[in-house]
PDB file of C-alpha atoms and ligand atoms in Angstrom:
ATOM      1  CA  UNK A 127     -17.864 -10.475  18.027  1.00  0.00           C
ATOM      2  CA  UNK A 128     -17.459 -11.581  14.427  1.00  0.00           C
ATOM      3  CA  UNK A 129     -14.325 -13.491  13.473  1.00  0.00           C
ATOM      4  CA  UNK A 130     -12.524 -12.346  10.336  1.00  0.00           C
ATOM      5  CA  UNK A 131     -10.163 -14.381   8.173  1.00  0.00           C
ATOM      6  CA  UNK A 132      -7.638 -12.070   6.582  1.00  0.00           C
ATOM      7  CA  UNK A 133      -5.115 -12.447   3.779  1.00  0.00           C
ATOM      8  CA  UNK A 134      -2.514  -9.862   2.882  1.00  0.00           C
ATOM      9  CA  UNK A 135      -1.364 -11.107  -0.513  1.00  0.00           C
ATOM     10  CA  UNK A 136       2.073  -9.674  -1.232  1.00  0.00           C
ATOM     11  CA  UNK A 137       4.640 -10.187  -3.962  1.00  0.00           C
ATOM     12  CA  UNK A 138       7.092 -11.902  -1.616  1.00  0.00           C
ATOM     13  CA  UNK A 139       4.779 -13.367   1.025  1.00  0.00           C
ATOM     14  CA  UNK A 140       1.152 -13.952   1.917  1.00  0.00           C
ATOM     15  CA  UNK A 141       0.230 -13.137   5.526  1.00  0.00           C
ATOM     16  CA  UNK A 142      -2.788 -15.192   6.560  1.00  0.00           C
ATOM     17  CA  UNK A 143      -4.493 -14.923   9.893  1.00  0.00           C
ATOM     18  CA  UNK A 144      -7.516 -14.429  12.046  1.00  0.00           C
ATOM     19  CA  UNK A 145      -8.748 -11.207  13.599  1.00  0.00           C
ATOM     20  CA  UNK A 146     -11.797  -9.623  15.119  1.00  0.00           C
ATOM     21  CA  UNK A 147     -14.067  -6.858  13.895  1.00  0.00           C
ATOM     22  CA  UNK A 148     -12.367  -4.317  16.165  1.00  0.00           C
ATOM     23  CA  UNK A 149      -9.128  -4.762  14.232  1.00  0.00           C
ATOM     24  CA  UNK A 150      -7.330  -7.034  16.711  1.00  0.00           C
ATOM     25  CA  UNK A 151      -5.053  -9.779  15.392  1.00  0.00           C
ATOM     26  CA  UNK A 152      -5.595 -13.194  17.023  1.00  0.00           C
ATOM     27  CA  UNK A 153      -3.002 -15.127  15.033  1.00  0.00           C
ATOM     28  CA  UNK A 154      -1.105 -14.974  11.760  1.00  0.00           C
ATOM     29  CA  UNK A 155       1.326 -16.944   9.632  1.00  0.00           C
ATOM     30  CA  UNK A 156       3.556 -16.089   6.678  1.00  0.00           C
ATOM     31  CA  UNK A 157       3.563 -18.116   3.451  1.00  0.00           C
ATOM     32  CA  UNK A 158       6.110 -17.452   0.681  1.00  0.00           C
ATOM     33  CA  UNK A 159       4.717 -16.261  -2.671  1.00  0.00           C
ATOM     34  CA  UNK A 160       5.800 -18.795  -5.290  1.00  0.00           C
ATOM     35  CA  UNK A 161       3.269 -20.123  -7.817  1.00  0.00           C
ATOM     36  CA  UNK A 162      -0.500 -19.688  -7.350  1.00  0.00           C
ATOM     37  CA  UNK A 163      -0.923 -23.483  -7.020  1.00  0.00           C
ATOM     38  CA  UNK A 164       1.667 -23.860  -4.284  1.00  0.00           C
ATOM     39  CA  UNK A 165       0.941 -20.651  -2.371  1.00  0.00           C
ATOM     40  CA  UNK A 166      -2.860 -20.939  -2.525  1.00  0.00           C
ATOM     41  CA  UNK A 167      -2.586 -24.606  -1.537  1.00  0.00           C
ATOM     42  CA  UNK A 168      -0.909 -23.547   1.704  1.00  0.00           C
ATOM     43  CA  UNK A 169      -3.333 -20.667   2.244  1.00  0.00           C
ATOM     44  CA  UNK A 170      -6.331 -22.983   1.891  1.00  0.00           C
ATOM     45  CA  UNK A 171      -4.755 -25.580   4.154  1.00  0.00           C
ATOM     46  CA  UNK A 172      -4.131 -22.907   6.813  1.00  0.00           C
ATOM     47  CA  UNK A 173      -7.754 -21.759   6.881  1.00  0.00           C
ATOM     48  CA  UNK A 174      -9.292 -25.226   6.468  1.00  0.00           C
ATOM     49  CA  UNK A 175      -9.496 -25.944  10.225  1.00  0.00           C
ATOM     50  CA  UNK A 176     -10.393 -22.366  11.258  1.00  0.00           C
ATOM     51  CA  UNK A 177     -13.816 -20.931  11.959  1.00  0.00           C
ATOM     52  CA  UNK A 178     -14.665 -17.470  10.667  1.00  0.00           C
ATOM     53  CA  UNK A 179     -17.622 -15.398   9.507  1.00  0.00           C
ATOM     54  CA  UNK A 180     -16.132 -13.434   6.632  1.00  0.00           C
ATOM     55  CA  UNK A 181     -12.891 -13.055   4.709  1.00  0.00           C
ATOM     56  CA  UNK A 182     -10.930  -9.945   3.733  1.00  0.00           C
ATOM     57  CA  UNK A 183      -8.299 -10.129   1.003  1.00  0.00           C
ATOM     58  CA  UNK A 184      -5.921  -7.226   0.390  1.00  0.00           C
ATOM     59  CA  UNK A 185      -3.705  -7.881  -2.580  1.00  0.00           C
ATOM     60  CA  UNK A 186      -0.765  -6.550  -4.536  1.00  0.00           C
ATOM     61  CA  UNK A 187      -1.971  -5.160  -7.839  1.00  0.00           C
ATOM     62  CA  UNK A 188      -3.071  -4.697 -10.401  1.00  0.00           C
ATOM     63  CA  UNK A 189      -6.303  -6.445  -9.491  1.00  0.00           C
ATOM     64  CA  UNK A 190      -9.967  -6.188 -10.433  1.00  0.00           C
ATOM     65  CA  UNK A 191     -11.870  -5.180  -7.270  1.00  0.00           C
ATOM     66  CA  UNK A 192     -15.025  -4.003  -9.066  1.00  0.00           C
ATOM     67  CA  UNK A 193     -18.020  -6.160  -8.164  1.00  0.00           C
ATOM     68  CA  UNK A 194     -20.008  -7.227 -11.212  1.00  0.00           C
ATOM     69  CA  UNK A 195     -17.021  -6.911 -13.519  1.00  0.00           C
ATOM     70  CA  UNK A 196     -16.227 -10.006 -15.626  1.00  0.00           C
ATOM     71  CA  UNK A 197     -12.814 -10.376 -14.012  1.00  0.00           C
ATOM     72  CA  UNK A 198     -13.840  -9.388 -10.451  1.00  0.00           C
ATOM     73  CA  UNK A 199     -11.552 -11.044  -7.927  1.00  0.00           C
ATOM     74  CA  UNK A 200      -8.673 -11.534 -10.359  1.00  0.00           C
ATOM     75  CA  UNK A 201      -5.102 -10.424 -10.185  1.00  0.00           C
ATOM     76  CA  UNK A 202      -4.939  -8.921 -13.664  1.00  0.00           C
ATOM     77  CA  UNK A 203      -1.851  -8.176 -15.789  1.00  0.00           C
ATOM     78  CA  UNK A 204       1.066  -8.286 -13.402  1.00  0.00           C
ATOM     79  CA  UNK A 205       4.745  -8.506 -14.342  1.00  0.00           C
ATOM     80  CA  UNK A 206       5.028 -10.979 -11.446  1.00  0.00           C
ATOM     81  CA  UNK A 207       5.603 -14.422 -13.018  1.00  0.00           C
ATOM     82  CA  UNK A 208       2.710 -16.955 -12.837  1.00  0.00           C
ATOM     83  CA  UNK A 209       0.142 -14.592 -11.267  1.00  0.00           C
ATOM     84  CA  UNK A 210      -1.313 -12.776 -14.298  1.00  0.00           C
ATOM     85  CA  UNK A 211      -5.048 -13.460 -14.737  1.00  0.00           C
ATOM     86  CA  UNK A 212      -5.261 -15.539 -11.563  1.00  0.00           C
ATOM     87  CA  UNK A 213      -8.784 -15.743 -10.146  1.00  0.00           C
ATOM     88  CA  UNK A 214      -7.952 -15.284  -6.475  1.00  0.00           C
ATOM     89  CA  UNK A 215     -11.472 -14.842  -5.099  1.00  0.00           C
ATOM     90  CA  UNK A 216     -12.792 -17.617  -7.382  1.00  0.00           C
ATOM     91  CA  UNK A 217     -10.221 -20.020  -5.930  1.00  0.00           C
ATOM     92  CA  UNK A 218     -11.030 -19.028  -2.328  1.00  0.00           C
ATOM     93  CA  UNK A 219     -14.793 -19.278  -2.948  1.00  0.00           C
ATOM     94  CA  UNK A 220     -14.336 -22.916  -4.021  1.00  0.00           C
ATOM     95  CA  UNK A 221     -13.231 -23.694  -0.471  1.00  0.00           C
ATOM     96  CA  UNK A 222     -14.863 -21.140   1.820  1.00  0.00           C
ATOM     97  CA  UNK A 223     -18.526 -20.191   1.644  1.00  0.00           C
ATOM     98  CA  UNK A 224     -18.375 -16.823   3.400  1.00  0.00           C
ATOM     99  CA  UNK A 225     -18.793 -13.215   2.230  1.00  0.00           C
ATOM    100  CA  UNK A 226     -15.477 -11.855   0.938  1.00  0.00           C
ATOM    101  CA  UNK A 227     -14.157  -8.369   0.268  1.00  0.00           C
ATOM    102  CA  UNK A 228     -11.303  -7.903  -2.190  1.00  0.00           C
ATOM    103  CA  UNK A 229      -9.309  -4.739  -2.699  1.00  0.00           C
ATOM    104  CA  UNK A 230      -5.734  -3.527  -2.946  1.00  0.00           C
ATOM    105  CA  UNK A 231      -3.527  -4.011   0.113  1.00  0.00           C
ATOM    106  CA  UNK A 232      -3.071  -0.230   0.233  1.00  0.00           C
ATOM    107  CA  UNK A 233      -6.775   0.611   0.056  1.00  0.00           C
ATOM    108  CA  UNK A 234      -7.252  -1.817   2.965  1.00  0.00           C
ATOM    109  CA  UNK A 235      -4.388  -0.203   4.880  1.00  0.00           C
ATOM    110  CA  UNK A 236      -5.870   3.266   4.306  1.00  0.00           C
ATOM    111  CA  UNK A 237      -9.201   2.054   5.695  1.00  0.00           C
ATOM    112  CA  UNK A 238      -7.584   0.357   8.712  1.00  0.00           C
ATOM    113  CA  UNK A 239      -5.506   3.452   9.483  1.00  0.00           C
ATOM    114  CA  UNK A 240      -8.676   5.589   9.278  1.00  0.00           C
ATOM    115  CA  UNK A 241     -10.440   3.330  11.807  1.00  0.00           C
ATOM    116  CA  UNK A 242      -7.718   2.143  14.131  1.00  0.00           C
ATOM    117  CA  UNK A 243      -4.449   3.881  13.258  1.00  0.00           C
ATOM    118  CA  UNK A 244      -2.888   7.287  12.684  1.00  0.00           C
ATOM    119  CA  UNK A 245      -6.006   8.562  10.910  1.00  0.00           C
ATOM    120  CA  UNK A 246      -8.457   7.353  13.546  1.00  0.00           C
ATOM    121  CA  UNK A 247     -11.753   9.185  13.242  1.00  0.00           C
ATOM    122  CA  UNK A 248     -10.930  10.829   9.908  1.00  0.00           C
ATOM    123  CA  UNK A 249     -12.973  10.217   6.763  1.00  0.00           C
ATOM    124  CA  UNK A 250     -10.288  11.213   4.239  1.00  0.00           C
ATOM    125  CA  UNK A 251      -7.012   9.383   4.580  1.00  0.00           C
ATOM    126  CA  UNK A 252      -4.255   8.509   2.146  1.00  0.00           C
ATOM    127  CA  UNK A 253      -1.911   5.572   2.711  1.00  0.00           C
ATOM    128  CA  UNK A 254       1.230   5.087   0.636  1.00  0.00           C
ATOM    129  CA  UNK A 255       3.723   2.261   0.855  1.00  0.00           C
ATOM    130  CA  UNK A 256       7.249   2.675  -0.460  1.00  0.00           C
ATOM    131  CA  UNK A 257       8.841  -0.752  -0.726  1.00  0.00           C
ATOM    132  CA  UNK A 258       9.526  -3.158  -3.588  1.00  0.00           C
ATOM    133  CA  UNK A 259       6.916  -1.128  -5.419  1.00  0.00           C
ATOM    134  CA  UNK A 260       5.007   2.036  -4.605  1.00  0.00           C
ATOM    135  CA  UNK A 261       1.282   1.844  -4.067  1.00  0.00           C
ATOM    136  CA  UNK A 262      -1.208   4.173  -2.509  1.00  0.00           C
ATOM    137  CA  UNK A 263      -4.761   3.729  -1.351  1.00  0.00           C
ATOM    138  CA  UNK A 264      -7.293   6.326  -0.371  1.00  0.00           C
ATOM    139  CA  UNK A 265     -10.338   6.576   1.808  1.00  0.00           C
ATOM    140  CA  UNK A 266     -12.592   9.423   0.710  1.00  0.00           C
ATOM    141  CA  UNK A 267     -15.689  10.300   2.723  1.00  0.00           C
ATOM    142  CA  UNK A 268     -15.215   7.058   4.675  1.00  0.00           C
ATOM    143  CA  UNK A 269     -15.041   4.786   1.618  1.00  0.00           C
ATOM    144  CA  UNK A 270     -12.128   3.238  -0.255  1.00  0.00           C
ATOM    145  CA  UNK A 271     -11.729   4.853  -3.645  1.00  0.00           C
ATOM    146  CA  UNK A 272     -12.702   2.671  -6.574  1.00  0.00           C
ATOM    147  CA  UNK A 273     -14.085   3.483  -9.985  1.00  0.00           C
ATOM    148  CA  UNK A 274     -13.101   2.072 -13.323  1.00  0.00           C
ATOM    149  CA  UNK A 275     -10.708   0.022 -11.196  1.00  0.00           C
ATOM    150  CA  UNK A 276      -8.523   0.879  -8.169  1.00  0.00           C
ATOM    151  CA  UNK A 277      -6.282   3.954  -8.186  1.00  0.00           C
ATOM    152  CA  UNK A 278      -2.666   3.435  -9.342  1.00  0.00           C
ATOM    153  CA  UNK A 279      -1.036   6.318  -7.554  1.00  0.00           C
ATOM    154  CA  UNK A 280       2.408   4.706  -7.575  1.00  0.00           C
ATOM    155  CA  UNK A 281       2.697   5.180 -11.329  1.00  0.00           C
ATOM    156  CA  UNK A 282       2.212   8.921 -11.650  1.00  0.00           C
ATOM    157  CA  UNK A 283       4.635  10.989 -13.700  1.00  0.00           C
ATOM    158  CA  UNK A 284       6.902  13.529 -12.059  1.00  0.00           C
ATOM    159  CA  UNK A 285       9.352  16.307 -12.780  1.00  0.00           C
ATOM    160  CA  UNK A 286      12.873  14.865 -12.674  1.00  0.00           C
ATOM    161  CA  UNK A 287      15.472  15.996 -10.172  1.00  0.00           C
ATOM    162  CA  UNK A 288      18.146  18.094 -11.926  1.00  0.00           C
ATOM    163  CA  UNK A 289      20.970  15.760 -10.784  1.00  0.00           C
ATOM    164  CA  UNK A 290      19.199  12.497 -11.593  1.00  0.00           C
ATOM    165  CA  UNK A 291      20.193  10.698 -14.770  1.00  0.00           C
ATOM    166  CA  UNK A 292      18.759   7.306 -13.739  1.00  0.00           C
ATOM    167  CA  UNK A 293      16.481   6.123 -16.538  1.00  0.00           C
ATOM    168  CA  UNK A 294      13.923   4.454 -14.262  1.00  0.00           C
ATOM    169  CA  UNK A 295      12.900   0.807 -14.048  1.00  0.00           C
ATOM    170  CA  UNK A 296       9.120   0.542 -14.266  1.00  0.00           C
ATOM    171  CA  UNK A 297       8.450  -2.075 -16.979  1.00  0.00           C
ATOM    172  CA  UNK A 298       5.467  -0.030 -18.179  1.00  0.00           C
ATOM    173  CA  UNK A 299       6.572   3.612 -17.839  1.00  0.00           C
ATOM    174  CA  UNK A 300      10.295   3.603 -17.012  1.00  0.00           C
ATOM    175  CA  UNK A 301      10.485   6.813 -14.946  1.00  0.00           C
ATOM    176  CA  UNK A 302       7.130   6.954 -13.177  1.00  0.00           C
ATOM    177  CA  UNK A 303       7.207   7.405  -9.367  1.00  0.00           C
ATOM    178  CA  UNK A 304       7.665   3.664  -8.717  1.00  0.00           C
ATOM    179  CA  UNK A 305      10.304   3.433 -11.467  1.00  0.00           C
ATOM    180  CA  UNK A 306      12.511   6.090  -9.858  1.00  0.00           C
ATOM    181  CA  UNK A 307      11.707   5.957  -6.143  1.00  0.00           C
ATOM    182  CA  UNK A 308      10.807   2.385  -5.017  1.00  0.00           C
ATOM    183  CA  UNK A 309      13.412   0.356  -3.093  1.00  0.00           C
ATOM    184  CA  UNK A 310      14.832  -1.403  -6.186  1.00  0.00           C
ATOM    185  CA  UNK A 311      15.223   1.959  -7.989  1.00  0.00           C
ATOM    186  CA  UNK A 312      17.268   3.319  -5.066  1.00  0.00           C
ATOM    187  CA  UNK A 313      19.456   0.220  -5.234  1.00  0.00           C
ATOM    188  CA  UNK A 314      19.890   0.429  -9.024  1.00  0.00           C
ATOM    189  CA  UNK A 315      20.694   4.151  -8.987  1.00  0.00           C
ATOM    190  CA  UNK A 316      23.188   4.157  -6.107  1.00  0.00           C
ATOM    191  CA  UNK A 317      24.560   0.601  -6.378  1.00  0.00           C
ATOM    192  CA  UNK A 318      23.715  -0.373  -2.788  1.00  0.00           C
ATOM    193  CA  UNK A 319      20.633  -1.378  -0.850  1.00  0.00           C
ATOM    194  CA  UNK A 320      18.649   1.367   0.878  1.00  0.00           C
ATOM    195  CA  UNK A 321      19.616   0.358   4.412  1.00  0.00           C
ATOM    196  CA  UNK A 322      23.323   0.452   3.447  1.00  0.00           C
ATOM    197  CA  UNK A 323      22.909   4.057   2.284  1.00  0.00           C
ATOM    198  CA  UNK A 324      21.436   5.355   5.547  1.00  0.00           C
ATOM    199  CA  UNK A 325      24.261   7.882   6.052  1.00  0.00           C
ATOM    200  CA  UNK A 326      24.316   9.246   2.493  1.00  0.00           C
ATOM    201  CA  UNK A 327      22.268  12.426   2.676  1.00  0.00           C
ATOM    202  CA  UNK A 328      22.086  12.928  -1.097  1.00  0.00           C
ATOM    203  CA  UNK A 329      20.175   9.654  -1.492  1.00  0.00           C
ATOM    204  CA  UNK A 330      17.411  10.631   0.895  1.00  0.00           C
ATOM    205  CA  UNK A 331      17.260  14.173  -0.351  1.00  0.00           C
ATOM    206  CA  UNK A 332      16.503  12.960  -3.873  1.00  0.00           C
ATOM    207  CA  UNK A 333      14.099  10.322  -2.558  1.00  0.00           C
ATOM    208  CA  UNK A 334      12.242  12.949  -0.518  1.00  0.00           C
ATOM    209  CA  UNK A 335      12.147  15.262  -3.535  1.00  0.00           C
ATOM    210  CA  UNK A 336      10.233  12.634  -5.526  1.00  0.00           C
ATOM    211  CA  UNK A 337       7.962  11.418  -2.722  1.00  0.00           C
ATOM    212  CA  UNK A 338       7.062  15.006  -1.778  1.00  0.00           C
ATOM    213  CA  UNK A 339       6.078  15.752  -5.379  1.00  0.00           C
ATOM    214  CA  UNK A 340       3.781  12.757  -5.336  1.00  0.00           C
ATOM    215  CA  UNK A 341       2.211  13.853  -2.041  1.00  0.00           C
ATOM    216  CA  UNK A 342       1.659  17.375  -3.373  1.00  0.00           C
ATOM    217  CA  UNK A 343      -0.272  15.898  -6.297  1.00  0.00           C
ATOM    218  CA  UNK A 344      -2.336  13.684  -3.990  1.00  0.00           C
ATOM    219  CA  UNK A 345      -3.037  16.640  -1.669  1.00  0.00           C
ATOM    220  CA  UNK A 346      -4.208  18.805  -4.543  1.00  0.00           C
ATOM    221  CA  UNK A 347      -6.401  16.108  -6.088  1.00  0.00           C
ATOM    222  CA  UNK A 348      -7.846  14.239  -3.088  1.00  0.00           C
ATOM    223  CA  UNK A 349      -7.451  16.665  -0.190  1.00  0.00           C
ATOM    224  CA  UNK A 350      -6.641  13.988   2.403  1.00  0.00           C
ATOM    225  CA  UNK A 351      -6.877  14.961   6.096  1.00  0.00           C
ATOM    226  CA  UNK A 352      -3.858  12.769   6.882  1.00  0.00           C
ATOM    227  CA  UNK A 353      -1.100  11.150   4.819  1.00  0.00           C
ATOM    228  CA  UNK A 354       0.351   7.929   6.162  1.00  0.00           C
ATOM    229  CA  UNK A 355       3.612   6.570   4.770  1.00  0.00           C
ATOM    230  CA  UNK A 356       4.738   2.975   5.323  1.00  0.00           C
ATOM    231  CA  UNK A 357       6.834   0.265   3.648  1.00  0.00           C
ATOM    232  CA  UNK A 358      10.506  -0.713   3.955  1.00  0.00           C
ATOM    233  CA  UNK A 359      11.975   2.476   2.504  1.00  0.00           C
ATOM    234  CA  UNK A 360      10.121   4.650   5.046  1.00  0.00           C
ATOM    235  CA  UNK A 361      12.122   2.905   7.785  1.00  0.00           C
ATOM    236  CA  UNK A 362      14.644   5.621   6.887  1.00  0.00           C
ATOM    237  CA  UNK A 363      13.002   8.038   9.291  1.00  0.00           C
ATOM    238  CA  UNK A 364      15.212  10.928   8.146  1.00  0.00           C
ATOM    239  CA  UNK A 365      12.969  11.011   5.064  1.00  0.00           C
ATOM    240  CA  UNK A 366      10.031  12.446   7.002  1.00  0.00           C
ATOM    241  CA  UNK A 367      11.436  15.911   7.830  1.00  0.00           C
ATOM    242  CA  UNK A 368      12.787  16.225   4.279  1.00  0.00           C
ATOM    243  CA  UNK A 369       9.459  15.228   2.701  1.00  0.00           C
ATOM    244  CA  UNK A 370       7.521  17.628   4.942  1.00  0.00           C
ATOM    245  CA  UNK A 371       9.861  20.490   4.048  1.00  0.00           C
ATOM    246  CA  UNK A 372       9.590  19.838   0.286  1.00  0.00           C
ATOM    247  CA  UNK A 373       5.792  19.560   0.496  1.00  0.00           C
ATOM    248  CA  UNK A 374       5.564  22.931   2.238  1.00  0.00           C
ATOM    249  CA  UNK A 375       8.001  24.549  -0.201  1.00  0.00           C
ATOM    250  CA  UNK A 376       6.259  23.149  -3.226  1.00  0.00           C
ATOM    251  CA  UNK A 377       2.748  24.125  -2.101  1.00  0.00           C
ATOM    252  CA  UNK A 378       4.177  27.560  -1.256  1.00  0.00           C
ATOM    253  CA  UNK A 379       1.323  28.522   1.065  1.00  0.00           C
ATOM    254  CA  UNK A 380      -1.349  27.742  -1.499  1.00  0.00           C
ATOM    255  CA  UNK A 381      -3.322  25.313   0.675  1.00  0.00           C
ATOM    256  CA  UNK A 382      -4.156  27.544   3.643  1.00  0.00           C
ATOM    257  CA  UNK A 383      -4.626  24.913   6.316  1.00  0.00           C
ATOM    258  CA  UNK A 384      -2.821  24.760   9.633  1.00  0.00           C
ATOM    259  CA  UNK A 385      -2.305  21.009   9.171  1.00  0.00           C
ATOM    260  CA  UNK A 386       0.103  21.851   6.355  1.00  0.00           C
ATOM    261  CA  UNK A 387       1.361  25.304   7.336  1.00  0.00           C
ATOM    262  CA  UNK A 388       1.941  24.733  11.061  1.00  0.00           C
ATOM    263  CA  UNK A 389       1.371  21.123  12.062  1.00  0.00           C
ATOM    264  CA  UNK A 390       2.806  19.129   9.173  1.00  0.00           C
ATOM    265  CA  UNK A 391       4.649  16.790  11.607  1.00  0.00           C
ATOM    266  CA  UNK A 392       1.207  15.374  12.435  1.00  0.00           C
ATOM    267  CA  UNK A 393      -0.063  15.500   8.853  1.00  0.00           C
ATOM    268  CA  UNK A 394       2.538  13.335   7.095  1.00  0.00           C
ATOM    269  CA  UNK A 395       3.201  10.442   9.450  1.00  0.00           C
ATOM    270  CA  UNK A 396       4.358   6.839   9.860  1.00  0.00           C
ATOM    271  CA  UNK A 397       1.516   4.257  10.152  1.00  0.00           C
ATOM    272  CA  UNK A 398      -0.158   4.093  13.564  1.00  0.00           C
ATOM    273  CA  UNK A 399      -0.448   0.341  12.983  1.00  0.00           C
ATOM    274  CA  UNK A 400       3.270   0.148  12.100  1.00  0.00           C
ATOM    275  CA  UNK A 401       4.306  -2.898  10.078  1.00  0.00           C
ATOM    276  CA  UNK A 402       0.849  -4.401  10.680  1.00  0.00           C
ATOM    277  CA  UNK A 403      -0.952  -1.799   8.562  1.00  0.00           C
ATOM    278  CA  UNK A 404      -1.203  -4.116   5.549  1.00  0.00           C
ATOM    279  CA  UNK A 405      -2.448  -7.154   7.432  1.00  0.00           C
ATOM    280  CA  UNK A 406      -4.847  -5.186   9.635  1.00  0.00           C
ATOM    281  CA  UNK A 407      -5.984  -3.612   6.360  1.00  0.00           C
ATOM    282  CA  UNK A 408      -7.182  -7.039   5.269  1.00  0.00           C
ATOM    283  CA  UNK A 409      -9.064  -7.391   8.561  1.00  0.00           C
ATOM    284  CA  UNK A 410     -10.683  -4.035   7.747  1.00  0.00           C
ATOM    285  CA  UNK A 411     -11.718  -5.421   4.358  1.00  0.00           C
ATOM    286  CA  UNK A 412     -13.269  -8.388   6.168  1.00  0.00           C
ATOM    287  CA  UNK A 413     -15.277  -5.953   8.280  1.00  0.00           C
ATOM    288  CA  UNK A 414     -16.671  -4.466   5.061  1.00  0.00           C
ATOM    289  CA  UNK A 415     -17.695  -8.002   4.020  1.00  0.00           C
ATOM    290  CA  UNK A 416     -19.637  -8.316   7.293  1.00  0.00           C
ATOM    291  CA  UNK A 417     -22.071  -5.725   5.957  1.00  0.00           C
ATOM    292  CA  UNK A 418     -23.040  -8.183   3.200  1.00  0.00           C
ATOM    293  CA  UNK A 419     -24.022 -10.828   5.742  1.00  0.00           C
TER     294      UNK A 419
HETATM  295  P1  LIG B  50       7.393  -5.320   0.101  1.00  0.00           P
HETATM  296  O1  LIG B  50       7.260  -4.028  -0.633  1.00  0.00           O
HETATM  297  O2  LIG B  50       7.970  -6.407  -0.746  1.00  0.00           O
HETATM  298  O3  LIG B  50       6.155  -5.728   0.823  1.00  0.00           O
HETATM  299  P2  LIG B  50       9.078  -3.857   1.951  1.00  0.00           P
HETATM  300  O4  LIG B  50       8.030  -2.836   2.232  1.00  0.00           O
HETATM  301  O5  LIG B  50       9.917  -4.332   3.101  1.00  0.00           O
HETATM  302  O6  LIG B  50       8.476  -5.135   1.257  1.00  0.00           O
HETATM  303  O7  LIG B  50      10.023  -3.230   0.850  1.00  0.00           O
HETATM  304  C1  LIG B  50      11.199  -3.850   0.415  1.00  0.00           C
HETATM  305  C2  LIG B  50      12.083  -2.774  -0.222  1.00  0.00           C
HETATM  306  O8  LIG B  50      12.351  -1.766   0.759  1.00  0.00           O
HETATM  307  C3  LIG B  50      13.413  -3.277  -0.729  1.00  0.00           C
HETATM  308  O9  LIG B  50      13.733  -2.647  -1.953  1.00  0.00           O
HETATM  309  C4  LIG B  50      14.385  -2.879   0.373  1.00  0.00           C
HETATM  310  O10 LIG B  50      15.670  -2.624  -0.128  1.00  0.00           O
HETATM  311  C5  LIG B  50      13.767  -1.629   0.937  1.00  0.00           C
HETATM  312  N1  LIG B  50      14.009  -1.532   2.374  1.00  0.00           N
HETATM  313  C6  LIG B  50      13.654  -2.415   3.327  1.00  0.00           C
HETATM  314  N2  LIG B  50      14.086  -2.039   4.549  1.00  0.00           N
HETATM  315  C7  LIG B  50      14.743  -0.869   4.348  1.00  0.00           C
HETATM  316  C8  LIG B  50      15.423   0.035   5.211  1.00  0.00           C
HETATM  317  N3  LIG B  50      15.542  -0.179   6.529  1.00  0.00           N
HETATM  318  N4  LIG B  50      15.970   1.147   4.651  1.00  0.00           N
HETATM  319  C9  LIG B  50      15.873   1.376   3.332  1.00  0.00           C
HETATM  320  N5  LIG B  50      15.259   0.562   2.465  1.00  0.00           N
HETATM  321  C10 LIG B  50      14.706  -0.540   2.971  1.00  0.00           C
HETATM  322 ZN1  LIG B  51       4.982   2.748 -13.780  1.00  0.00          ZN
END
């Protein structure tokens, strides 16, 4: 069985490890995200004594995942200090001569969930993470969605909640979905961290109102067979029933499918791969690279 090197490149940490082509994790380590020089130095050192056939890299965005593009393999314009215009795949290729697949962490997670997780066996799966930022990836007809670049479903524009005066904190759009509903937005609006607000119903009602609106848009545009929601904020499990209820109310019977009308508890779900969805997503990307071998 082929051995896959996998990197989940996140804004706070890089998870590096080794897995197999059936999605199993053999080992993994965590490296803090500081500067590209320091972090990539440690990443390269970690893999230098390992043997593997291919490498999968799932990254925070925005990135350029489009093969043949001039900036393929780069992290592009990110507000994250030091990382703008960093040639991630170029740097890795200097050290490791194996086929590599590069995509967003969330596209990788969507693929992994469609193979080995909550969407096993389905060809149309949406994965959304609600954490420090909001990102979503999609598998459509068995393939990760890509076009001009990768989708940016965390930055869609929404109708504001009638009681919400928070201006939003996305540096690009202020009150896009990420700007009003990611973990740091919850903290800025309510003055406490999400986990400290667990008992305050109003917080999760507003959060569910926004997340449900986003899901309704994704459902109407992409028609996913399963929606998988992960990330730190979704640890507040009371969000799920609220989100499901708002999705049903908002669609108002328009999408006549039993998955939504009757069985929504199994349609909008927590990741089957749990907290591993992102890292196993990078193993899934490595499996795509195997096809190039
Ligand atoms: P990242 O997005 O950086 O990969 P996480 O998915 O853990 O990491 O997201 C971190 C964000 O999620 C923070 O804003 C944090 O406050 C929030 N968060 C983490 N755990 C919880 C929790 N149990 N309840 C509510 N919010 C949480
Ligand atoms: Zn935005």
